[in-house]
Short mmCIF file of N, CA and C in Angstrom, two decimals:
data_model
loop_
_atom_site.label_atom_id
_atom_site.label_comp_id
_atom_site.label_asym_id
_atom_site.label_seq_id
_atom_site.Cartn_x
_atom_site.Cartn_y
_atom_site.Cartn_z
N UNK A 1 -1.51 21.85 -7.77
CA UNK A 1 -3.14 21.23 -7.50
C UNK A 1 -2.73 19.81 -6.79
N UNK A 2 -3.43 19.89 -5.36
CA UNK A 2 -3.39 18.23 -4.97
C UNK A 2 -4.53 17.43 -5.37
N UNK A 3 -4.12 16.01 -5.73
CA UNK A 3 -4.99 14.85 -6.27
C UNK A 3 -4.92 13.83 -5.69
N UNK A 4 -5.70 12.96 -5.14
CA UNK A 4 -5.47 11.65 -4.61
C UNK A 4 -6.41 10.59 -5.44
N UNK A 5 -6.11 9.53 -5.05
CA UNK A 5 -6.97 8.58 -5.53
C UNK A 5 -7.17 7.32 -4.96
N UNK A 6 -8.29 7.06 -4.30
CA UNK A 6 -8.48 5.87 -3.60
C UNK A 6 -9.27 4.67 -4.20
N UNK A 7 -8.51 3.49 -4.56
CA UNK A 7 -8.68 2.40 -5.04
C UNK A 7 -9.55 1.89 -4.07
N UNK A 8 -10.51 0.62 -4.23
CA UNK A 8 -11.33 -0.08 -3.43
C UNK A 8 -11.66 -1.29 -3.95
N UNK A 9 -11.37 -2.45 -3.38
CA UNK A 9 -12.22 -3.59 -3.50
C UNK A 9 -12.74 -4.47 -2.59
N UNK A 10 -13.64 -5.60 -2.88
CA UNK A 10 -14.22 -6.45 -1.70
C UNK A 10 -13.43 -7.54 -2.02
N UNK A 11 -13.12 -8.21 -0.78
CA UNK A 11 -12.07 -9.17 -0.71
C UNK A 11 -12.71 -10.32 0.14
N UNK A 12 -13.05 -11.48 -0.42
CA UNK A 12 -13.92 -12.56 0.56
C UNK A 12 -12.92 -12.78 1.51
N UNK A 13 -12.29 -12.68 2.37
CA UNK A 13 -11.50 -13.25 3.03
C UNK A 13 -11.93 -12.63 4.48
N UNK A 14 -11.63 -13.12 6.03
CA UNK A 14 -11.95 -12.23 7.12
C UNK A 14 -11.03 -11.15 7.14
N UNK A 15 -11.35 -10.01 7.97
CA UNK A 15 -10.75 -8.82 7.63
C UNK A 15 -9.28 -9.11 8.46
N UNK A 16 -9.26 -9.68 9.74
CA UNK A 16 -7.70 -10.04 10.26
C UNK A 16 -6.91 -10.62 9.45
N UNK A 17 -7.33 -11.59 8.58
CA UNK A 17 -6.47 -12.01 7.65
C UNK A 17 -6.17 -10.99 6.75
N UNK A 18 -6.76 -10.23 5.93
CA UNK A 18 -6.60 -9.13 5.02
C UNK A 18 -5.61 -8.42 5.61
N UNK A 19 -5.97 -7.60 6.82
CA UNK A 19 -4.90 -7.09 7.74
C UNK A 19 -3.22 -7.54 7.80
N UNK A 20 -3.86 -8.86 8.41
CA UNK A 20 -2.20 -9.47 8.76
C UNK A 20 -1.49 -9.65 7.41
N UNK A 21 -1.78 -9.74 6.57
CA UNK A 21 -1.08 -9.90 4.97
C UNK A 21 -0.64 -8.60 4.81
N UNK A 22 -1.28 -7.44 4.54
CA UNK A 22 -1.09 -6.13 3.97
C UNK A 22 -0.08 -5.65 4.89
N UNK A 23 -0.30 -5.98 6.26
CA UNK A 23 1.10 -4.88 7.07
C UNK A 23 2.49 -5.66 7.14
N UNK A 24 2.49 -6.82 6.32
CA UNK A 24 3.89 -7.50 6.17
C UNK A 24 4.69 -6.86 5.18
N UNK A 25 5.79 -5.93 5.62
CA UNK A 25 6.47 -5.63 4.33
C UNK A 25 6.85 -6.55 3.32
N UNK A 26 7.43 -7.98 3.52
CA UNK A 26 7.76 -8.59 2.76
C UNK A 26 6.69 -9.21 1.75
N UNK A 27 5.55 -8.98 1.92
CA UNK A 27 4.20 -9.44 1.18
C UNK A 27 4.25 -8.66 0.19
N UNK A 28 4.80 -7.20 0.04
CA UNK A 28 4.25 -6.49 -0.77
C UNK A 28 4.75 -6.93 -2.01
N UNK A 29 5.83 -7.39 -2.79
CA UNK A 29 6.05 -8.03 -4.01
C UNK A 29 4.91 -8.74 -4.50
N UNK A 30 4.75 -9.68 -3.75
CA UNK A 30 3.46 -10.71 -4.23
C UNK A 30 2.45 -9.95 -4.47
N UNK A 31 2.12 -8.86 -4.47
CA UNK A 31 0.51 -8.25 -4.48
C UNK A 31 0.89 -6.66 -5.39
N UNK A 32 1.61 -5.68 -5.03
CA UNK A 32 2.11 -4.76 -5.25
C UNK A 32 3.04 -4.74 -6.58
N UNK A 33 2.36 -5.56 -7.62
CA UNK A 33 3.27 -6.17 -8.48
C UNK A 33 3.69 -4.86 -9.76
N UNK A 34 2.84 -3.94 -9.72
CA UNK A 34 3.50 -3.04 -10.64
C UNK A 34 4.22 -1.84 -9.97
N UNK A 35 4.49 -1.75 -8.65
CA UNK A 35 5.11 -0.90 -7.99
C UNK A 35 6.45 -1.28 -7.22
N UNK A 36 6.25 -2.57 -7.02
CA UNK A 36 7.20 -2.91 -5.74
C UNK A 36 8.00 -4.18 -6.39
N UNK A 37 9.25 -4.28 -6.48
CA UNK A 37 10.35 -5.01 -7.25
C UNK A 37 10.57 -5.94 -5.85
N UNK A 38 11.19 -5.39 -4.60
CA UNK A 38 11.61 -5.93 -3.69
C UNK A 38 11.43 -5.10 -2.30
N UNK A 39 11.51 -6.10 -1.22
CA UNK A 39 11.63 -5.12 0.38
C UNK A 39 12.40 -6.05 0.87
N UNK A 40 13.33 -4.86 1.63
CA UNK A 40 14.18 -5.40 2.95
C UNK A 40 14.58 -4.60 3.95
N UNK A 41 14.26 -5.19 5.12
CA UNK A 41 14.48 -4.45 6.08
C UNK A 41 15.90 -3.70 6.41
N UNK A 42 15.50 -2.67 7.22
CA UNK A 42 16.87 -2.05 7.60
C UNK A 42 16.61 -2.11 9.01
N UNK A 43 16.83 -0.87 9.29
CA UNK A 43 16.78 -0.90 11.04
C UNK A 43 15.83 -0.10 11.77
N UNK A 44 15.35 -0.17 13.02
CA UNK A 44 14.48 0.72 13.54
C UNK A 44 13.29 0.67 12.90
N UNK A 45 12.62 -0.61 12.00
CA UNK A 45 11.47 -0.99 11.82
C UNK A 45 11.40 -0.25 10.19
N UNK A 46 12.29 0.28 9.39
CA UNK A 46 12.75 0.97 8.35
C UNK A 46 12.82 -0.10 7.22
N UNK A 47 12.43 0.07 6.47
CA UNK A 47 12.33 -0.94 5.05
C UNK A 47 13.01 -0.13 3.45
N UNK A 48 13.69 -0.79 2.68
CA UNK A 48 13.95 -0.28 1.42
C UNK A 48 13.26 -1.23 0.57
N UNK A 49 12.70 -0.20 -0.19
CA UNK A 49 11.71 -0.82 -1.43
C UNK A 49 12.26 -0.63 -2.85
N UNK A 50 12.60 -1.46 -3.63
CA UNK A 50 12.93 -1.55 -4.72
C UNK A 50 11.77 -0.96 -5.82
N UNK A 51 11.70 -0.29 -6.51
CA UNK A 51 10.45 0.27 -7.02
C UNK A 51 10.78 0.57 -8.61
N UNK A 52 10.09 0.63 -9.46
CA UNK A 52 10.27 1.16 -10.73
C UNK A 52 10.46 2.29 -10.70
N UNK A 53 10.51 3.19 -10.05
CA UNK A 53 11.20 4.68 -9.68
C UNK A 53 12.31 4.63 -8.84
N UNK A 54 13.17 3.52 -8.48
CA UNK A 54 14.09 3.37 -7.63
C UNK A 54 13.82 2.74 -6.28
N UNK A 55 14.84 3.09 -5.37
CA UNK A 55 14.56 2.76 -4.16
C UNK A 55 13.86 3.88 -3.32
N UNK A 56 13.36 3.42 -2.46
CA UNK A 56 12.49 4.19 -1.52
C UNK A 56 12.84 3.68 -0.13
N UNK A 57 13.14 4.43 0.73
CA UNK A 57 12.86 4.18 2.21
C UNK A 57 11.63 4.48 2.97
N UNK A 58 10.99 3.66 3.99
CA UNK A 58 9.78 3.54 4.47
C UNK A 58 9.63 2.74 5.40
N UNK A 59 8.88 3.23 6.55
CA UNK A 59 8.23 2.04 7.48
C UNK A 59 6.40 2.07 7.39
N UNK A 60 6.34 1.30 8.18
CA UNK A 60 4.53 1.00 8.40
C UNK A 60 4.15 1.45 9.73
N UNK A 61 3.08 2.26 9.89
CA UNK A 61 2.29 2.62 10.85
C UNK A 61 1.32 1.98 10.98
N UNK A 62 0.92 1.09 11.93
CA UNK A 62 -0.37 0.35 11.99
C UNK A 62 -0.85 0.41 13.00
N UNK A 63 -2.78 0.15 12.81
CA UNK A 63 -3.51 0.09 13.87
C UNK A 63 -4.44 -1.25 13.82
N UNK A 64 -4.07 -2.25 14.62
CA UNK A 64 -4.88 -3.74 14.66
C UNK A 64 -6.19 -3.12 14.84
N UNK A 65 -6.89 -2.55 15.80
CA UNK A 65 -7.99 -2.06 16.51
C UNK A 65 -8.69 -1.52 15.08
N UNK A 66 -8.25 -0.60 14.41
CA UNK A 66 -8.98 -0.06 13.55
C UNK A 66 -8.54 -0.49 12.15
N UNK A 67 -7.59 -1.55 11.69
CA UNK A 67 -7.05 -2.08 10.76
C UNK A 67 -6.73 -1.14 9.73
N UNK A 68 -5.90 -0.41 10.07
CA UNK A 68 -5.26 0.52 9.21
C UNK A 68 -3.99 0.21 9.07
N UNK A 69 -3.29 0.48 8.14
CA UNK A 69 -1.83 0.25 7.53
C UNK A 69 -1.16 1.68 6.83
N UNK A 70 -0.57 2.36 7.06
CA UNK A 70 -0.14 3.26 6.50
C UNK A 70 1.08 3.03 6.01
N UNK A 71 1.62 3.42 4.92
CA UNK A 71 3.23 3.09 4.33
C UNK A 71 3.83 4.71 4.48
N UNK A 72 4.46 5.10 5.13
CA UNK A 72 5.34 6.11 5.07
C UNK A 72 6.89 6.22 4.97
N UNK A 73 6.71 7.37 3.66
CA UNK A 73 7.92 7.42 3.11
C UNK A 73 8.85 8.61 3.38
N UNK A 74 10.16 8.47 3.38
CA UNK A 74 11.14 9.50 4.04
C UNK A 74 11.95 9.46 3.23
N UNK A 75 12.76 11.08 3.05
CA UNK A 75 13.84 11.79 2.39
C UNK A 75 14.87 10.55 2.93
N UNK A 76 16.08 10.57 1.98
CA UNK A 76 17.47 10.55 2.67
C UNK A 76 17.81 10.91 3.75
N UNK A 77 17.29 11.93 3.96
CA UNK A 77 17.51 12.74 5.41
C UNK A 77 16.67 12.07 6.72
N UNK A 78 15.67 11.33 6.09
CA UNK A 78 14.73 11.18 7.26
C UNK A 78 13.54 11.63 7.77
N UNK A 79 13.29 12.54 6.86
CA UNK A 79 11.92 13.39 7.04
C UNK A 79 10.65 12.53 5.98
N UNK A 80 9.39 12.78 6.57
CA UNK A 80 8.55 12.22 6.19
C UNK A 80 8.23 12.81 4.83
N UNK A 81 7.99 12.29 3.98
CA UNK A 81 7.85 12.92 2.54
C UNK A 81 6.55 12.58 2.25
N UNK A 82 5.73 11.41 2.27
CA UNK A 82 4.43 10.89 1.82
C UNK A 82 3.98 9.84 2.89
N UNK A 83 2.66 9.94 3.02
CA UNK A 83 1.82 8.43 3.60
C UNK A 83 0.68 8.36 2.60
N UNK A 84 0.95 6.94 2.43
CA UNK A 84 -0.14 6.22 1.91
C UNK A 84 -0.79 5.34 2.59
N UNK A 85 -2.01 5.73 2.94
CA UNK A 85 -3.32 5.15 4.14
C UNK A 85 -4.02 4.14 3.23
N UNK A 86 -3.99 3.09 4.06
CA UNK A 86 -4.69 1.71 3.70
C UNK A 86 -5.89 1.13 4.29
N UNK A 87 -7.17 0.50 4.51
CA UNK A 87 -7.67 0.37 5.39
C UNK A 87 -8.30 -0.70 5.26
N UNK A 88 -8.79 -1.77 6.47
CA UNK A 88 -9.61 -3.04 6.02
C UNK A 88 -10.75 -2.95 6.97
N UNK A 89 -12.02 -2.70 6.22
CA UNK A 89 -13.18 -2.90 6.93
C UNK A 89 -14.03 -3.71 6.68
N UNK A 90 -14.48 -4.68 7.71
CA UNK A 90 -15.41 -5.76 7.84
C UNK A 90 -17.05 -5.57 6.91
N UNK A 91 -17.15 -6.55 6.03
CA UNK A 91 -18.23 -6.29 5.27
C UNK A 91 -18.78 -7.56 5.05
N UNK A 92 -19.76 -8.09 5.71
CA UNK A 92 -20.48 -9.02 5.43
C UNK A 92 -19.54 -10.01 5.96
N UNK A 93 -19.47 -11.24 5.49
CA UNK A 93 -18.12 -12.35 5.62
C UNK A 93 -17.04 -11.82 5.12
N UNK A 94 -16.68 -10.97 4.66
CA UNK A 94 -15.46 -10.38 4.04
C UNK A 94 -15.18 -9.15 4.29
N UNK A 95 -14.28 -8.54 3.71
CA UNK A 95 -13.68 -7.36 3.53
C UNK A 95 -13.91 -6.20 2.55
N UNK A 96 -13.59 -4.96 3.19
CA UNK A 96 -13.33 -4.09 2.00
C UNK A 96 -12.33 -3.48 2.44
N UNK A 97 -10.92 -3.71 1.31
CA UNK A 97 -10.12 -2.82 1.64
C UNK A 97 -9.65 -1.56 0.35
N UNK A 98 -8.94 -0.73 0.89
CA UNK A 98 -9.02 0.76 0.50
C UNK A 98 -7.71 1.12 0.40
N UNK A 99 -6.88 1.57 -0.64
CA UNK A 99 -5.95 2.38 -0.73
C UNK A 99 -5.56 3.76 -1.66
N UNK A 100 -5.03 4.53 -0.62
CA UNK A 100 -5.12 5.81 -1.40
C UNK A 100 -3.91 6.24 -1.61
N UNK A 101 -3.47 6.70 -3.19
CA UNK A 101 -2.45 7.29 -3.20
C UNK A 101 -2.45 8.76 -4.13
N UNK A 102 -1.45 9.52 -3.98
CA UNK A 102 -1.50 11.09 -4.06
C UNK A 102 -0.55 11.50 -5.32
N UNK A 103 -0.95 11.97 -5.99
CA UNK A 103 -0.21 12.83 -7.40
C UNK A 103 0.59 13.36 -6.91
N UNK A 104 2.30 13.21 -7.14
CA UNK A 104 3.36 14.14 -6.86
C UNK A 104 3.44 15.30 -7.65
N UNK A 105 3.83 16.30 -7.47
CA UNK A 105 4.02 17.39 -8.07
C UNK A 105 4.95 17.07 -9.24
N UNK A 106 4.70 17.49 -10.27
CA UNK A 106 5.13 17.49 -11.75
C UNK A 106 4.79 16.26 -12.56
N UNK A 107 3.90 15.52 -11.89
CA UNK A 107 3.56 14.12 -12.23
C UNK A 107 2.71 14.34 -13.47
N UNK A 108 2.92 14.14 -14.37
CA UNK A 108 2.10 14.27 -15.93
C UNK A 108 0.87 13.54 -15.94
N UNK A 109 -0.15 13.93 -16.38
CA UNK A 109 -1.46 13.20 -16.56
C UNK A 109 -1.35 11.55 -17.07
N UNK A 110 -0.32 10.91 -17.99
CA UNK A 110 -0.48 9.78 -18.51
C UNK A 110 -0.06 8.81 -17.33
N UNK A 111 1.24 9.48 -16.26
CA UNK A 111 1.98 8.67 -15.41
C UNK A 111 0.85 8.57 -14.37
N UNK A 112 0.37 9.70 -14.21
CA UNK A 112 -1.05 9.79 -12.93
C UNK A 112 -1.84 8.60 -13.17
N UNK A 113 -2.47 8.47 -14.49
CA UNK A 113 -3.55 7.67 -14.79
C UNK A 113 -2.87 6.35 -14.98
N UNK A 114 -1.70 5.88 -15.28
CA UNK A 114 -1.09 4.87 -15.11
C UNK A 114 -0.96 4.49 -14.02
N UNK A 115 -0.49 5.25 -12.78
CA UNK A 115 -0.35 4.89 -11.65
C UNK A 115 -2.00 4.51 -10.97
N UNK A 116 -2.77 4.99 -11.57
CA UNK A 116 -4.34 4.52 -11.00
C UNK A 116 -4.75 3.36 -11.18
N UNK A 117 -4.37 2.79 -12.64
CA UNK A 117 -4.86 1.77 -13.17
C UNK A 117 -3.91 0.60 -12.70
N UNK A 118 -2.45 1.21 -12.30
CA UNK A 118 -1.55 0.17 -11.72
C UNK A 118 -1.83 -0.30 -10.47
N UNK A 119 -2.66 0.68 -9.60
CA UNK A 119 -2.90 0.30 -8.21
C UNK A 119 -4.40 -0.83 -8.16
N UNK A 120 -5.20 -0.02 -9.37
CA UNK A 120 -6.58 -1.04 -9.32
C UNK A 120 -6.33 -2.59 -9.64
N UNK A 121 -4.94 -2.61 -10.36
CA UNK A 121 -4.43 -4.27 -10.96
C UNK A 121 -3.86 -4.65 -9.58
N UNK A 122 -3.10 -4.17 -8.78
CA UNK A 122 -2.55 -4.63 -7.82
C UNK A 122 -3.56 -4.88 -6.75
N UNK A 123 -4.92 -3.90 -6.34
CA UNK A 123 -5.83 -4.58 -5.74
C UNK A 123 -6.84 -6.05 -6.08
N UNK A 124 -6.57 -5.94 -7.23
CA UNK A 124 -6.99 -7.17 -7.74
C UNK A 124 -6.23 -8.37 -7.30
N UNK A 125 -4.73 -7.97 -7.84
CA UNK A 125 -3.98 -8.84 -7.17
C UNK A 125 -3.94 -9.71 -5.79
N UNK A 126 -3.98 -8.59 -5.19
CA UNK A 126 -4.28 -8.81 -3.49
C UNK A 126 -5.47 -9.74 -3.61
N UNK A 127 -6.64 -9.20 -3.97
CA UNK A 127 -8.03 -10.13 -3.82
C UNK A 127 -7.71 -11.70 -4.09
N UNK A 128 -6.98 -11.77 -5.36
CA UNK A 128 -6.82 -13.23 -5.99
C UNK A 128 -5.94 -13.94 -5.32
N UNK A 129 -5.07 -13.23 -4.25
CA UNK A 129 -4.13 -14.08 -3.55
C UNK A 129 -4.99 -14.52 -2.14
N UNK A 130 -5.59 -13.57 -1.69
CA UNK A 130 -6.31 -13.65 -0.16
C UNK A 130 -8.03 -14.44 -0.62
N UNK A 131 -8.06 -14.68 -1.74
CA UNK A 131 -9.30 -15.88 -2.05
C UNK A 131 -8.93 -16.82 -2.39
N UNK A 132 -7.63 -17.25 -2.28
CA UNK A 132 -7.11 -18.75 -2.72
C UNK A 132 -7.32 -19.06 -1.68
#
């Protein structure tokens, strides 16, 4: 069974500022505090991310007009394995930021619930960083 979880937060910051911050891979360790340890550029717009689960290779597909940032993960053979979509939506004088994660096959309930809590904490960190 496929399950996804979307976390949402209001950020009292201009949508362009939120989008510009989220779309930069090097910023991830500062806000994705439960998952990303470090990020380094590879080639062809790809990045290596050190995570609590090991190294992951990914790239970003972004649309400035719609303010979407998709984190696209790949296998060592270069095949897409997962897309984690985010979106920044103008709301009043600030922004609503959403981030969707997907439960992976074989993932236990405790690990999945921990991933959801971790994402909520990361969005709270992003909010704190961008509102200061």
